[in-house]
Coordinates of C-alpha atoms in Angstrom, one line a residue:
X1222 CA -121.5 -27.1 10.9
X1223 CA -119.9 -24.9 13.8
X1224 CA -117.4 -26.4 16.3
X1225 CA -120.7 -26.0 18.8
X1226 CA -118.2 -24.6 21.5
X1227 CA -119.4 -22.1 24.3
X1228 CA -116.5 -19.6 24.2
X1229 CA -113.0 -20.1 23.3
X1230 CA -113.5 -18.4 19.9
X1231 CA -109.4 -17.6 19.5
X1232 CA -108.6 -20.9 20.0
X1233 CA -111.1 -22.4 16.9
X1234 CA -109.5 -19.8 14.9
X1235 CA -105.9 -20.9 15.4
X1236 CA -106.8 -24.5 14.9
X1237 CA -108.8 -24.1 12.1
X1238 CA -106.6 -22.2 10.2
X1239 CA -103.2 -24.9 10.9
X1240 CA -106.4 -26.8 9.1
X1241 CA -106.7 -24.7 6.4
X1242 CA -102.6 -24.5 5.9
X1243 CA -102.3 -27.8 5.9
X1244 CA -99.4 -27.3 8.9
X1245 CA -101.0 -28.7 11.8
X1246 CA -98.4 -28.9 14.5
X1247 CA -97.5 -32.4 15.8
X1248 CA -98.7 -32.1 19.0
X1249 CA -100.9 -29.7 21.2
X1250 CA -101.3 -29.1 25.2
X1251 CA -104.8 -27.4 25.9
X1252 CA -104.4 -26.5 29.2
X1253 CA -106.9 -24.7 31.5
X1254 CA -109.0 -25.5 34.7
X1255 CA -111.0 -28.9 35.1
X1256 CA -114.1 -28.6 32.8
X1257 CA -113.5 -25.6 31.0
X1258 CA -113.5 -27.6 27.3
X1259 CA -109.9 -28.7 26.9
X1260 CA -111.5 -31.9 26.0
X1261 CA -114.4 -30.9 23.6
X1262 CA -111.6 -28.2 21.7
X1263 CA -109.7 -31.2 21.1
X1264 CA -112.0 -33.7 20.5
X1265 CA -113.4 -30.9 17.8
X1266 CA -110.3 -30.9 16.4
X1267 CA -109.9 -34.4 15.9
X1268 CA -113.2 -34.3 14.1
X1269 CA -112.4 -31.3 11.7
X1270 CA -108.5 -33.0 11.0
X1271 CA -110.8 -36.6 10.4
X1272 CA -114.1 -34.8 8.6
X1273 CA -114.5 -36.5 5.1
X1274 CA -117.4 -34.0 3.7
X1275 CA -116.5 -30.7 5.4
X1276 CA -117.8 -27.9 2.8
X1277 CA -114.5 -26.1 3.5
X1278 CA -111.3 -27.1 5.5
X1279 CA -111.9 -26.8 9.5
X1280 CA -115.5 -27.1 8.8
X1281 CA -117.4 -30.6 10.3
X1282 CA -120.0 -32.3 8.2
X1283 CA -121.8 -33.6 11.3
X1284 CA -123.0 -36.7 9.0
X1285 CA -119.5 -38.7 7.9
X1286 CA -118.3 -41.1 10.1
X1287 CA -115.2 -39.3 11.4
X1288 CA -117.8 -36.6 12.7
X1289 CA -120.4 -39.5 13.7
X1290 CA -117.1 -41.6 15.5
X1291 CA -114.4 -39.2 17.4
X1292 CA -117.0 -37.8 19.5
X1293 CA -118.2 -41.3 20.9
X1294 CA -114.3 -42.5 20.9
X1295 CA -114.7 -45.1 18.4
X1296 CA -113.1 -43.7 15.2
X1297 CA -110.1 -46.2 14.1
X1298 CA -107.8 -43.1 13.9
X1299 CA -108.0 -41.4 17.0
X1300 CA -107.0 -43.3 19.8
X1301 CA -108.0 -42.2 23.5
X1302 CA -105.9 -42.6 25.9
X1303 CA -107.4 -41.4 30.3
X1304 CA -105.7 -41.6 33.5
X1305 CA -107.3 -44.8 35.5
X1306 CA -106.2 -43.9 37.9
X1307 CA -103.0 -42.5 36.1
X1308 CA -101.1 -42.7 32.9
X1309 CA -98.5 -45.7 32.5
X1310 CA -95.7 -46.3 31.0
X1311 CA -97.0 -49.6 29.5
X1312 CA -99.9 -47.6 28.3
X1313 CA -97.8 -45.3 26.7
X1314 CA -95.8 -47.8 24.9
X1315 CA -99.1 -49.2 23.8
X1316 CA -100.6 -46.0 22.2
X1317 CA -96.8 -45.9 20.2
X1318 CA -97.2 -48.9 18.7
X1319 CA -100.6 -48.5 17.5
X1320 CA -99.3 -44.9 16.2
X1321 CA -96.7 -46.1 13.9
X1322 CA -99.6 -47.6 11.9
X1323 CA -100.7 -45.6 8.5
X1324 CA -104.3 -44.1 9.4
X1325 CA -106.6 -46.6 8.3
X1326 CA -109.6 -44.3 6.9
X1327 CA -108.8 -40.4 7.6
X1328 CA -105.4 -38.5 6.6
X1329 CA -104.6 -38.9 10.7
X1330 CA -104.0 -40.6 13.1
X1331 CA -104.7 -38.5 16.1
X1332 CA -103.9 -39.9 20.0
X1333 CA -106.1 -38.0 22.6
X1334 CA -104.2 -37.9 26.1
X1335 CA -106.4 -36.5 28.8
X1336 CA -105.1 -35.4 32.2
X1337 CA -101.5 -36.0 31.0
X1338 CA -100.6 -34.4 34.0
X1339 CA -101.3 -37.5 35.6
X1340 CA -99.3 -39.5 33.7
X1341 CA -96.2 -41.4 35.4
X1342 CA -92.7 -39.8 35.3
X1343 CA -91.6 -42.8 33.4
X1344 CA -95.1 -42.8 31.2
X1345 CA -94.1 -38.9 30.8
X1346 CA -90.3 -39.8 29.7
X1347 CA -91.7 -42.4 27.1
X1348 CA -93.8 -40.0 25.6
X1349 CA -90.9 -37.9 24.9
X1350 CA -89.4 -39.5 22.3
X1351 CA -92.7 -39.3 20.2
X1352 CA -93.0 -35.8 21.0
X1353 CA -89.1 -35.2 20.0
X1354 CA -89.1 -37.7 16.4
X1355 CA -93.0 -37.4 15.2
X1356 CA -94.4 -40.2 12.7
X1357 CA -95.4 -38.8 9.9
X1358 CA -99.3 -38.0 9.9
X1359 CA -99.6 -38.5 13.4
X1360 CA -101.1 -35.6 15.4
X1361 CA -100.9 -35.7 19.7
X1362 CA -103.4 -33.7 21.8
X1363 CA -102.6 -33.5 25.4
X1364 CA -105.2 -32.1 28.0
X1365 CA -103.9 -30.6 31.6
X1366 CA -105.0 -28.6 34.4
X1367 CA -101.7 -25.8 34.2
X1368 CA -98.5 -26.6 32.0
X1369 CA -96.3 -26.4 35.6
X1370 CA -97.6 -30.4 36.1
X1371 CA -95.9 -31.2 33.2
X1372 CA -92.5 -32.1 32.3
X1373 CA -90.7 -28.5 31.0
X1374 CA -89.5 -31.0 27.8
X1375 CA -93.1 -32.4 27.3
X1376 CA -94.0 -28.7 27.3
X1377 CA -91.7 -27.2 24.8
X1378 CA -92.6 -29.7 22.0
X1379 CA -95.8 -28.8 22.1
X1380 CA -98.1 -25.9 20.8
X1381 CA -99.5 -24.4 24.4
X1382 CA -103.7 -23.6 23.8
X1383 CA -104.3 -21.7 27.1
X1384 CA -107.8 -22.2 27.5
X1385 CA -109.5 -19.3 30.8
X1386 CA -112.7 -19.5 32.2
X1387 CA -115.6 -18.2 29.8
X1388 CA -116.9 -15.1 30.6
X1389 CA -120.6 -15.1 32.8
X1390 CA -122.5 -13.2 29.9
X1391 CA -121.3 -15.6 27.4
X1392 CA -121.8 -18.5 28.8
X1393 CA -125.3 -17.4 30.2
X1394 CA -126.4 -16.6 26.6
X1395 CA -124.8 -19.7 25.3
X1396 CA -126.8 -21.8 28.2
X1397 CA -130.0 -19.8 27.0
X1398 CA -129.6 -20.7 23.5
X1399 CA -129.7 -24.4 24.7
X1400 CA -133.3 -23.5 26.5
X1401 CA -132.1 -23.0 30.0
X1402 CA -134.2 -20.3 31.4
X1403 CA -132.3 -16.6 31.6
X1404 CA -132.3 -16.3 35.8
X1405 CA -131.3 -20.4 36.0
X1406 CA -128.6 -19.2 33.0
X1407 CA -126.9 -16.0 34.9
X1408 CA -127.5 -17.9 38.0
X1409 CA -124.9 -20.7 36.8
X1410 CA -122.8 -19.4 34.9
X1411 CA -121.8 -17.3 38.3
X1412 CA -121.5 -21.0 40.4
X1413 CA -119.6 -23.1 37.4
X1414 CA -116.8 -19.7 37.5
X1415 CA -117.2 -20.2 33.5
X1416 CA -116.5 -23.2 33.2
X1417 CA -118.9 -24.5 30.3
X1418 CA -118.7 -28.5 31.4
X1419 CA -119.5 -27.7 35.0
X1420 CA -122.4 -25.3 34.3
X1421 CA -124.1 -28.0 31.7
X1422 CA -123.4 -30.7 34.4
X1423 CA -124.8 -28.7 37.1
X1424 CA -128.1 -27.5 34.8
X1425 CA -128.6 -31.7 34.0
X1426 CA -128.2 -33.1 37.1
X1427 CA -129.8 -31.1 39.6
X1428 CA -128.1 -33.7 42.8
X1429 CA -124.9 -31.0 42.2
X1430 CA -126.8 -28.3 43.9
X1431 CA -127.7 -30.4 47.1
X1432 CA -123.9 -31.8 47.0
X1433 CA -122.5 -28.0 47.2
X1434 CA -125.2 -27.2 50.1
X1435 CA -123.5 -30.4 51.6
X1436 CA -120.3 -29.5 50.8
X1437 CA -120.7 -25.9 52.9
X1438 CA -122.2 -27.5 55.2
X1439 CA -118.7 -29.7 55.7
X1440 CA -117.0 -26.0 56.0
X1441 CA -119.0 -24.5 58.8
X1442 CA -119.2 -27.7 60.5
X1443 CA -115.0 -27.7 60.4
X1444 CA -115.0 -24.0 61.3
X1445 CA -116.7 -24.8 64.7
X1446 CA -115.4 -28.1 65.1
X1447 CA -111.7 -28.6 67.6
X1448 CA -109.0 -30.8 66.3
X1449 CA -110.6 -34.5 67.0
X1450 CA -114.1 -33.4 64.9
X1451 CA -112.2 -32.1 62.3
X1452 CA -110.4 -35.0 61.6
X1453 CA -114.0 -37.4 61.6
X1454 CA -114.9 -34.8 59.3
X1455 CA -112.1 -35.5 57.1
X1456 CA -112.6 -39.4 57.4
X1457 CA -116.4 -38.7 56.0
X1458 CA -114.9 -37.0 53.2
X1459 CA -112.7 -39.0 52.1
X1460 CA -115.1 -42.1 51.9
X1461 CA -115.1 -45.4 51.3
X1462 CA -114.4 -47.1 47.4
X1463 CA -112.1 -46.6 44.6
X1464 CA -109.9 -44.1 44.6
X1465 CA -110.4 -42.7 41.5
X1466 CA -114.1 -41.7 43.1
X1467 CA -112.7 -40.7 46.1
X1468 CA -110.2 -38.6 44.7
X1469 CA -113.6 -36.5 42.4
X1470 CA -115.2 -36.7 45.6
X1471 CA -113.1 -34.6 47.6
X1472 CA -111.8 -32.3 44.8
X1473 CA -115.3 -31.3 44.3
X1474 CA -115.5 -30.0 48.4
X1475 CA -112.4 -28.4 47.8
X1476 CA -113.2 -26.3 44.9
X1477 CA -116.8 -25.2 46.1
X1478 CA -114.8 -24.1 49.6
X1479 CA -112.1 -22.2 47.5
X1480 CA -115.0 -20.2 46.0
X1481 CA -116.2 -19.6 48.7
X1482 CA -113.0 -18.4 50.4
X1483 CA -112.1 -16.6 47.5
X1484 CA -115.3 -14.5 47.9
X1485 CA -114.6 -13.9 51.1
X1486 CA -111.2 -12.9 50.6
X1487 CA -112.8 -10.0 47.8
X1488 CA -114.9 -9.0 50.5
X1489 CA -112.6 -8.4 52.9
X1490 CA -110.6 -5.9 50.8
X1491 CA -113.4 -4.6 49.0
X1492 CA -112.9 -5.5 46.1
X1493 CA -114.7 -5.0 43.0
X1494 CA -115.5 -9.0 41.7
X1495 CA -118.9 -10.2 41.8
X1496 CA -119.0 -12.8 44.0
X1497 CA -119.4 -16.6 42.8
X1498 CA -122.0 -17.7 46.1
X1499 CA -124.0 -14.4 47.1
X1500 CA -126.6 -16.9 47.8
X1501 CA -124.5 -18.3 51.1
X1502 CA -122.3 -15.8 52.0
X1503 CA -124.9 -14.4 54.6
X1504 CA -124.4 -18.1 56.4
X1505 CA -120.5 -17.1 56.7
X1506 CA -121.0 -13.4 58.0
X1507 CA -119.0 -14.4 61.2
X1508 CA -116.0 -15.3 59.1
X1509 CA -116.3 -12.0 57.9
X1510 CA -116.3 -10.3 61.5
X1511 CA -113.6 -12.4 63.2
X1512 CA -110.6 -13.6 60.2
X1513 CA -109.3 -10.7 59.2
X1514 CA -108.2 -10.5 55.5
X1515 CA -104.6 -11.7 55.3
X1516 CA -105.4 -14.7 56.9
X1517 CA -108.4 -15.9 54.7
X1518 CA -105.9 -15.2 51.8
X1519 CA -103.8 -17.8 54.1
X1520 CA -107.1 -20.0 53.4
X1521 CA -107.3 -19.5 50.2
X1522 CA -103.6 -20.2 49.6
X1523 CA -103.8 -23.5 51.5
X1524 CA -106.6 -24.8 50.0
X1525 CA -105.1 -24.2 46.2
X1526 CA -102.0 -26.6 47.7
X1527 CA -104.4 -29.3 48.6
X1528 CA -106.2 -29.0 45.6
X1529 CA -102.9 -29.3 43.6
X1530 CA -101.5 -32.2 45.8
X1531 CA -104.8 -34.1 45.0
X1532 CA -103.6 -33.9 41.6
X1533 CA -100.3 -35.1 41.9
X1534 CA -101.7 -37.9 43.6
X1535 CA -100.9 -37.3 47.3
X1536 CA -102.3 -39.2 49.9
X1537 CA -106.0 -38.3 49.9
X1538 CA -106.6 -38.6 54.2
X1539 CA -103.3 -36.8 55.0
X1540 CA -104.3 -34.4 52.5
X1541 CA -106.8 -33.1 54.0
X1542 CA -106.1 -33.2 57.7
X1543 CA -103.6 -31.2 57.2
X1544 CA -105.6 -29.0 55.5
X1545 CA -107.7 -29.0 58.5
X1546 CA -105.2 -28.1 60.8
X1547 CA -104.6 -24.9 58.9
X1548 CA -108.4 -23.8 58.7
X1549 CA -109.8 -21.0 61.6
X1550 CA -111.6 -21.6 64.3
X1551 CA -114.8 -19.5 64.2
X1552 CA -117.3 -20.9 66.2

């Protein structure tokens, strides 16, 4: 049984072989942007270090109950351990006790650390010591958005899997192959930018389509909007509830307003990338006519910084009003 992955094919390679030579490394960062498949590659290779029945080593079964377990987080070797809204340091000290227990089934016990970049310094600092003196048969997979987020010492003790954005023919195919008609296909793997996660979300819950319209919307409403609407606007985006949904919330405007910046940006100096929104560009044409190209780059640039600062946990509401302040007026 394959890995079932849509693209990364270098990546399955080097992991499967560290399978096959025995060797693999104590701990891995998959890095890459959000929903590109850090977290399938490494849940993957959790199952293929876990697989009781593979016909080969790095192969999956698909039938024992490593292959059956890891993928609905319930194998008693790999441990899971998510941001809620951030790591811990008492979470770390957890997962390291439960660590320096033997494996109780597979030859592994694998921890599985999404969004590390969101861990605490201190939850970082505690990891360290892990990542510096490794238990035997203990193997750490760390998932973040860019390797900068991260401490440079959690960094260098690990083996760095840069994961990019598939590219639109493969994923297309790849989307066809799981019975997505071929326009629906090209159509988003253009929107998800090639990330895999986002263009099977999108294709299964069709709400994500009116939630970009709204999301545009929000743009050319703060384009023509002066300094008090823009604010109200940034009120409404923010929301009401918990943070953690607040925090999606708004980094899912962002995004779909830096793609469509950064297709305006192209545009403006001509230059030769497909755009990732040719179905709304029309609806910014004025954008086009009166911000001349450096400043949308200025755009572009600024929104990038409030997508990062989300990240790192800034304050969501002065986020992004001062965002807003930096935005054009084109009425």
């Amino acid at each position: 049984m394959s890995w079932d992955l849509i693209g990364h094919a270098w990546a399955v390679r080097l992991l499967k072989q560290h399978i096959v030579d025995q060797r693999p490394r104590h701990a891995y960062l998959f890095v890459g942007p959000e929903s590109v498949g850090k977290r399938t590659l490494a849940s993957r290779f959790a199952q293929a270090l876990s697989c009781e029945a593979a016909d080969k080593p790095g192969e999956l079964c698909g039938v024992c109950r490593a292959c059956r377990l890891v993928p609905e987080g319930t194998f008693p070797d790999v441990e899971h351990l998510a941001p809620d809204p951030s790591i811990q340091v008492d979470d770390v000290r957890a997962l390291k006790r439960r660590l320096a227990l033997a494996p109780y089934e597979g030859p592994w016990r694998i921890a599985l650390l999404e969004n590390f970049h969101l861990a605490s310094i201190s939850a970082a600092n505690a990891m360290l010591k892990t990542l510096e003196e490794p238990a035997d048969k203990v193997v750490l997979l760390l998932t973040a958005t860019a390797q900068e987020q991260l401490l440079p010492t959690v960094v260098s003790r690990c083996e760095v899997i840069p994961l990019r954005g598939v590219s639109t023919a493969t994923l297309s195919l790849a989307l066809q192959d799981r019975a997505v008609e071929p326009e629906k296909a090209d159509m988003l793997a253009v929107l998800s930018e090639g990330r895999p996660g986002r263009a099977l979300r999108w294709e299964s819950e069709p709400e994500l389509f009116e939630r970009r319209s709204e999301a545009l919307e929000n743009l050319n409403e703060a384009l023509i909007s002066d300094i008090r609407g823009r604010f109200e606007l940034a009120d409404r985006m923010v929301g009401r509830g918990k943070l953690p949904v607040q925090r999606r919330r708004v980094r899912s405007t962002l995004e779909t307003w830096l793609s469509l910046w950064r297709d305006l940006l192209y545009q403006g100096y001509q230059a030769e990338v497909p755009p990732r929104n040719p179905d709304r560009l029309p609806a910014f044409e004025r954008v086009v006519e009166r911000v001349v190209p450096a400043h949308r780059y200025g755009v572009v640039k600024a929104l990038s910084q409030t997508l990062a600062a989300v990240d790192r946990h800034a304050n969501l509401r002065l986020a992004v009003e001062a965002l807003m302040l930096k935005l054009p007026a084109v009425p």
